[in-house]
mmCIF file of C-alpha atoms in Angstrom:
data_model
loop_
_atom_site.group_PDB
_atom_site.id
_atom_site.type_symbol
_atom_site.label_atom_id
_atom_site.label_comp_id
_atom_site.label_asym_id
_atom_site.label_seq_id
_atom_site.Cartn_x
_atom_site.Cartn_y
_atom_site.Cartn_z
ATOM 1 C CA MET A 1 19.664 -6.324 9.120
ATOM 2 C CA HIS A 2 18.834 -3.279 7.038
ATOM 3 C CA GLY A 3 20.354 0.110 7.659
ATOM 4 C CA PRO A 4 23.712 1.816 7.291
ATOM 5 C CA PRO A 5 26.769 -0.475 7.370
ATOM 6 C CA LEU A 6 28.356 1.595 10.162
ATOM 7 C CA VAL A 7 25.400 0.878 12.441
ATOM 8 C CA GLY A 8 25.662 -2.794 11.538
ATOM 9 C CA TRP A 9 29.360 -2.923 12.396
ATOM 10 C CA LEU A 10 28.813 -1.072 15.668
ATOM 11 C CA LEU A 11 26.136 -3.606 16.592
ATOM 12 C CA VAL A 12 28.412 -6.480 15.563
ATOM 13 C CA THR A 13 31.144 -5.141 17.855
ATOM 14 C CA LEU A 14 28.837 -4.429 20.786
ATOM 15 C CA CYS A 15 27.017 -7.759 20.599
ATOM 16 C CA ALA A 16 30.138 -9.858 19.947
ATOM 17 C CA LEU A 17 31.957 -8.322 22.924
ATOM 18 C CA THR A 18 28.907 -8.832 25.113
ATOM 19 C CA GLY A 19 28.514 -12.439 23.987
ATOM 20 C CA ALA A 20 32.231 -13.114 24.523
ATOM 21 C CA TYR A 21 32.099 -11.637 28.034
ATOM 22 C CA CYS A 22 29.127 -13.851 28.857
ATOM 23 C CA LEU A 23 30.992 -16.911 27.569
ATOM 24 C CA LEU A 24 33.886 -16.070 29.876
ATOM 25 C CA ARG A 25 31.496 -15.806 32.834
ATOM 26 C CA ILE A 26 30.107 -19.332 32.441
ATOM 27 C CA ARG A 27 31.784 -20.716 35.517
ATOM 28 C CA GLY A 28 29.994 -21.313 38.785
ATOM 29 C CA ALA A 29 26.447 -22.038 39.839
ATOM 30 C CA ALA A 30 24.210 -23.969 37.438
ATOM 31 C CA GLU A 31 21.380 -21.404 37.582
ATOM 32 C CA ARG A 32 23.749 -18.585 36.677
ATOM 33 C CA ASN A 33 25.210 -20.716 33.862
ATOM 34 C CA ARG A 34 21.788 -21.105 32.289
ATOM 35 C CA ALA A 35 21.128 -17.371 32.338
ATOM 36 C CA THR A 36 24.657 -16.451 31.248
ATOM 37 C CA GLY A 37 24.575 -19.084 28.497
ATOM 38 C CA GLY A 38 21.367 -17.532 27.209
ATOM 39 C CA ASP A 39 22.985 -14.093 27.293
ATOM 40 C CA ALA A 40 26.010 -15.423 25.377
ATOM 41 C CA LEU A 41 23.840 -17.090 22.731
ATOM 42 C CA MET A 42 21.773 -13.937 22.319
ATOM 43 C CA GLY A 43 24.807 -11.653 22.063
ATOM 44 C CA LEU A 44 26.665 -13.802 19.553
ATOM 45 C CA GLY A 45 23.526 -14.451 17.505
ATOM 46 C CA MET A 46 22.764 -10.736 17.388
ATOM 47 C CA ALA A 47 26.356 -10.087 16.268
ATOM 48 C CA VAL A 48 25.998 -12.485 13.331
ATOM 49 C CA MET A 49 22.589 -11.083 12.369
ATOM 50 C CA ALA A 50 23.949 -7.529 12.443
ATOM 51 C CA VAL A 51 26.751 -8.158 9.935
ATOM 52 C CA PRO A 52 25.945 -5.953 6.915
ATOM 53 C CA PRO A 53 24.447 -8.016 4.059
ATOM 54 C CA ALA A 54 27.080 -6.732 1.613
ATOM 55 C CA VAL A 55 29.710 -8.601 3.661
ATOM 56 C CA LEU A 56 27.760 -11.702 4.683
ATOM 57 C CA ASP A 57 24.487 -12.513 2.974
ATOM 58 C CA LEU A 58 22.806 -15.046 5.251
ATOM 59 C CA ARG A 59 20.114 -16.032 2.776
ATOM 60 C CA PRO A 60 18.954 -18.725 2.125
ATOM 61 C CA TRP A 61 20.413 -20.760 5.012
ATOM 62 C CA GLY A 62 20.643 -18.070 7.719
ATOM 63 C CA PRO A 63 17.015 -17.243 8.495
ATOM 64 C CA PRO A 64 15.879 -20.871 8.894
ATOM 65 C CA LEU A 65 18.953 -21.648 11.006
ATOM 66 C CA PHE A 66 18.320 -18.631 13.247
ATOM 67 C CA GLY A 67 14.652 -19.594 13.471
ATOM 68 C CA VAL A 68 15.456 -23.106 14.662
ATOM 69 C CA VAL A 69 18.246 -22.115 17.068
ATOM 70 C CA PHE A 70 16.403 -19.223 18.677
ATOM 71 C CA GLY A 71 13.050 -21.001 18.611
ATOM 72 C CA ALA A 72 14.639 -23.839 20.598
ATOM 73 C CA ALA A 73 16.343 -21.329 22.916
ATOM 74 C CA GLY A 74 13.016 -19.561 23.491
ATOM 75 C CA LEU A 75 11.220 -22.807 24.304
ATOM 76 C CA ARG A 76 14.055 -23.803 26.640
ATOM 77 C CA ALA A 77 13.848 -20.433 28.399
ATOM 78 C CA LEU A 78 10.095 -20.860 28.832
ATOM 79 C CA LEU A 79 10.603 -24.311 30.338
ATOM 80 C CA LEU A 80 13.346 -23.031 32.658
ATOM 81 C CA SER A 81 11.166 -20.139 33.818
ATOM 82 C CA ARG A 82 8.787 -22.499 35.576
ATOM 83 C CA GLY A 83 9.636 -22.756 39.244
ATOM 84 C CA THR A 84 13.041 -21.074 39.214
ATOM 85 C CA THR A 85 14.352 -18.116 41.143
ATOM 86 C CA ALA A 86 15.357 -16.406 37.878
ATOM 87 C CA GLN A 87 11.880 -16.692 36.350
ATOM 88 C CA ALA A 88 11.741 -13.095 35.067
ATOM 89 C CA HIS A 89 15.156 -13.367 33.454
ATOM 90 C CA HIS A 90 14.220 -16.621 31.701
ATOM 91 C CA LEU A 91 11.007 -15.023 30.455
ATOM 92 C CA HIS A 92 13.081 -12.114 29.138
ATOM 93 C CA HIS A 93 15.315 -14.625 27.333
ATOM 94 C CA ALA A 94 12.197 -16.196 25.820
ATOM 95 C CA VAL A 95 10.963 -12.815 24.551
ATOM 96 C CA GLY A 96 14.432 -12.036 23.182
ATOM 97 C CA ALA A 97 14.728 -15.427 21.483
ATOM 98 C CA PHE A 98 11.307 -15.123 19.893
ATOM 99 C CA ALA A 99 12.201 -11.575 18.770
ATOM 100 C CA MET A 100 15.251 -13.080 17.072
ATOM 101 C CA VAL A 101 13.007 -15.667 15.359
ATOM 102 C CA TYR A 102 10.749 -12.817 14.240
ATOM 103 C CA MET A 103 13.705 -10.887 12.827
ATOM 104 C CA ALA A 104 14.990 -14.024 11.079
ATOM 105 C CA LEU A 105 11.580 -14.545 9.468
ATOM 106 C CA SER A 106 11.595 -10.888 8.474
ATOM 107 C CA MET A 107 14.934 -11.432 6.713
ATOM 108 C CA THR A 108 13.194 -13.867 4.366
ATOM 109 C CA GLY A 109 10.193 -11.614 3.839
ATOM 110 C CA GLY A 110 8.010 -14.186 5.615
ATOM 111 C CA THR A 111 6.193 -11.560 7.694
ATOM 112 C CA ALA A 112 6.241 -8.697 5.220
ATOM 113 C CA GLY A 113 2.616 -9.050 4.222
ATOM 114 C CA GLY A 114 1.630 -7.338 0.994
ATOM 115 C CA HIS A 115 4.808 -5.317 0.396
ATOM 116 C CA ALA A 116 6.208 -7.478 -2.419
ATOM 117 C CA GLY A 117 5.459 -5.100 -5.298
ATOM 118 C CA HIS A 118 6.577 -1.894 -3.584
ATOM 119 C CA THR A 119 9.602 -0.111 -5.046
ATOM 120 C CA GLY A 120 11.739 2.718 -3.719
ATOM 121 C CA GLY A 121 12.442 3.647 -0.117
ATOM 122 C CA HIS A 122 12.630 1.342 2.846
ATOM 123 C CA VAL A 123 9.890 -1.257 3.002
ATOM 124 C CA PRO A 124 9.212 -2.618 6.488
ATOM 125 C CA ALA A 125 10.310 -6.253 6.623
ATOM 126 C CA GLY A 126 8.142 -7.159 9.595
ATOM 127 C CA THR A 127 4.653 -6.515 10.845
ATOM 128 C CA PRO A 128 4.627 -2.931 12.156
ATOM 129 C CA LEU A 129 2.385 -3.749 15.138
ATOM 130 C CA LEU A 130 4.550 -6.640 16.350
ATOM 131 C CA THR A 131 7.731 -4.664 15.703
ATOM 132 C CA GLY A 132 6.291 -1.778 17.717
ATOM 133 C CA LEU A 133 5.294 -4.027 20.625
ATOM 134 C CA LEU A 134 8.754 -5.572 20.729
ATOM 135 C CA MET A 135 10.336 -2.116 20.609
ATOM 136 C CA VAL A 136 8.194 -0.966 23.543
ATOM 137 C CA TYR A 137 9.143 -4.089 25.506
ATOM 138 C CA PHE A 138 12.875 -3.606 24.909
ATOM 139 C CA ALA A 139 12.674 0.153 25.551
ATOM 140 C CA VAL A 140 11.096 -0.523 28.957
ATOM 141 C CA TYR A 141 13.705 -3.222 29.595
ATOM 142 C CA VAL A 142 16.543 -0.801 28.759
ATOM 143 C CA VAL A 143 15.144 1.890 31.065
ATOM 144 C CA ARG A 144 14.752 -0.631 33.918
ATOM 145 C CA ALA A 145 18.224 -2.079 33.345
ATOM 146 C CA MET A 146 19.696 1.415 33.406
ATOM 147 C CA ALA A 147 17.891 2.166 36.663
ATOM 148 C CA HIS A 148 19.402 -0.974 38.219
ATOM 149 C CA LEU A 149 22.829 -0.178 36.851
ATOM 150 C CA VAL A 150 23.052 3.374 38.199
ATOM 151 C CA PRO A 151 20.801 3.799 41.247
ATOM 152 C CA ALA A 152 19.121 7.188 41.585
ATOM 153 C CA VAL A 153 20.341 7.536 45.180
ATOM 154 C CA ALA A 154 23.968 7.357 44.056
ATOM 155 C CA ILE A 155 23.365 9.949 41.340
ATOM 156 C CA ALA A 156 21.598 12.299 43.766
ATOM 157 C CA ALA A 157 24.498 12.017 46.207
ATOM 158 C CA GLY A 158 26.984 12.669 43.415
ATOM 159 C CA GLU A 159 28.663 9.316 43.953
ATOM 160 C CA LEU A 160 28.996 6.647 41.335
ATOM 161 C CA PRO A 161 29.791 3.212 42.747
ATOM 162 C CA MET A 162 32.705 1.237 41.324
ATOM 163 C CA PRO A 163 31.335 -1.427 38.993
ATOM 164 C CA GLY A 164 31.552 -5.017 40.127
ATOM 165 C CA ARG A 165 30.715 -8.297 38.460
ATOM 166 C CA ALA A 166 26.937 -7.833 38.886
ATOM 167 C CA GLU A 167 27.082 -4.352 37.396
ATOM 168 C CA LEU A 168 29.089 -5.612 34.401
ATOM 169 C CA THR A 169 26.490 -8.313 33.823
ATOM 170 C CA ASN A 170 23.725 -5.698 33.987
ATOM 171 C CA ALA A 171 25.721 -3.486 31.595
ATOM 172 C CA CYS A 172 25.967 -6.391 29.155
ATOM 173 C CA ARG A 173 22.228 -6.995 29.364
ATOM 174 C CA LEU A 174 21.628 -3.283 28.902
ATOM 175 C CA SER A 175 23.819 -3.227 25.797
ATOM 176 C CA MET A 176 21.995 -6.229 24.339
ATOM 177 C CA GLY A 177 18.655 -4.515 24.981
ATOM 178 C CA ILE A 178 19.900 -1.418 23.180
ATOM 179 C CA GLY A 179 21.208 -3.619 20.371
ATOM 180 C CA MET A 180 17.837 -5.348 20.069
ATOM 181 C CA LEU A 181 16.130 -1.959 19.850
ATOM 182 C CA ALA A 182 18.519 -0.877 17.092
ATOM 183 C CA MET A 183 17.931 -4.093 15.154
ATOM 184 C CA LEU A 184 14.172 -3.750 15.454
ATOM 185 C CA LEU A 185 14.396 -0.137 14.270
ATOM 186 C CA THR A 186 16.023 -1.292 11.038
ATOM 187 C CA LEU A 187 13.234 -3.771 10.167
#
C-alpha cells in the first residue's frame, strides 16, 4: 500500500481487529460460518497488505500469494452465491476478493500500464478506471451498511439502539468497506 505510514498503521489496526472479531464469531450455523470466515480472511488479508512497505516489503512473494489466496476466495464466494440465502453477501465477498487480487497485482506493477518511465510524484499503480469503479462500489456499500447500522427512524426519534451481535457484524463490515476505500485511494 502506498501512502503515509500512519494511515497504513491505522488500517492495519482496524482490519486486524475486524478480522480477529470475525474469527471469534465463527461458531454456529454453517451458512454464517462461511460468511464470517470470508469476513475474517478479508480483514486479516487487508491488515497484512496495509503494513507500510518500510516495515514489511511483501515483494516478490506477497503479491502472487495474495493473488492466489484471494482469487481462490473470490471463486469460492461466487460458487457459494448460487442458490444460497446469503447470495448478495457472497457476491460482495467475491467483489472484495477480486479487488484484493487487483491491489496485489498493482503492488507488482502488473496493471500500471505505461507508467514505468515516470519520475516524481505519485504514479497510479492500478488502472484508474477500474480503481474508480471499485471505489464507487465500496462507497455505495459503505453508505448502505451505515444506513443498516443506524436506521433513520431511530435518528429522527433521537434514540440510538444498543448494539447487538448483528450490529457489531455490520459495523465490522462497514469498517472493512471503509478500509477497502482507503486502500484503493492509495493506489
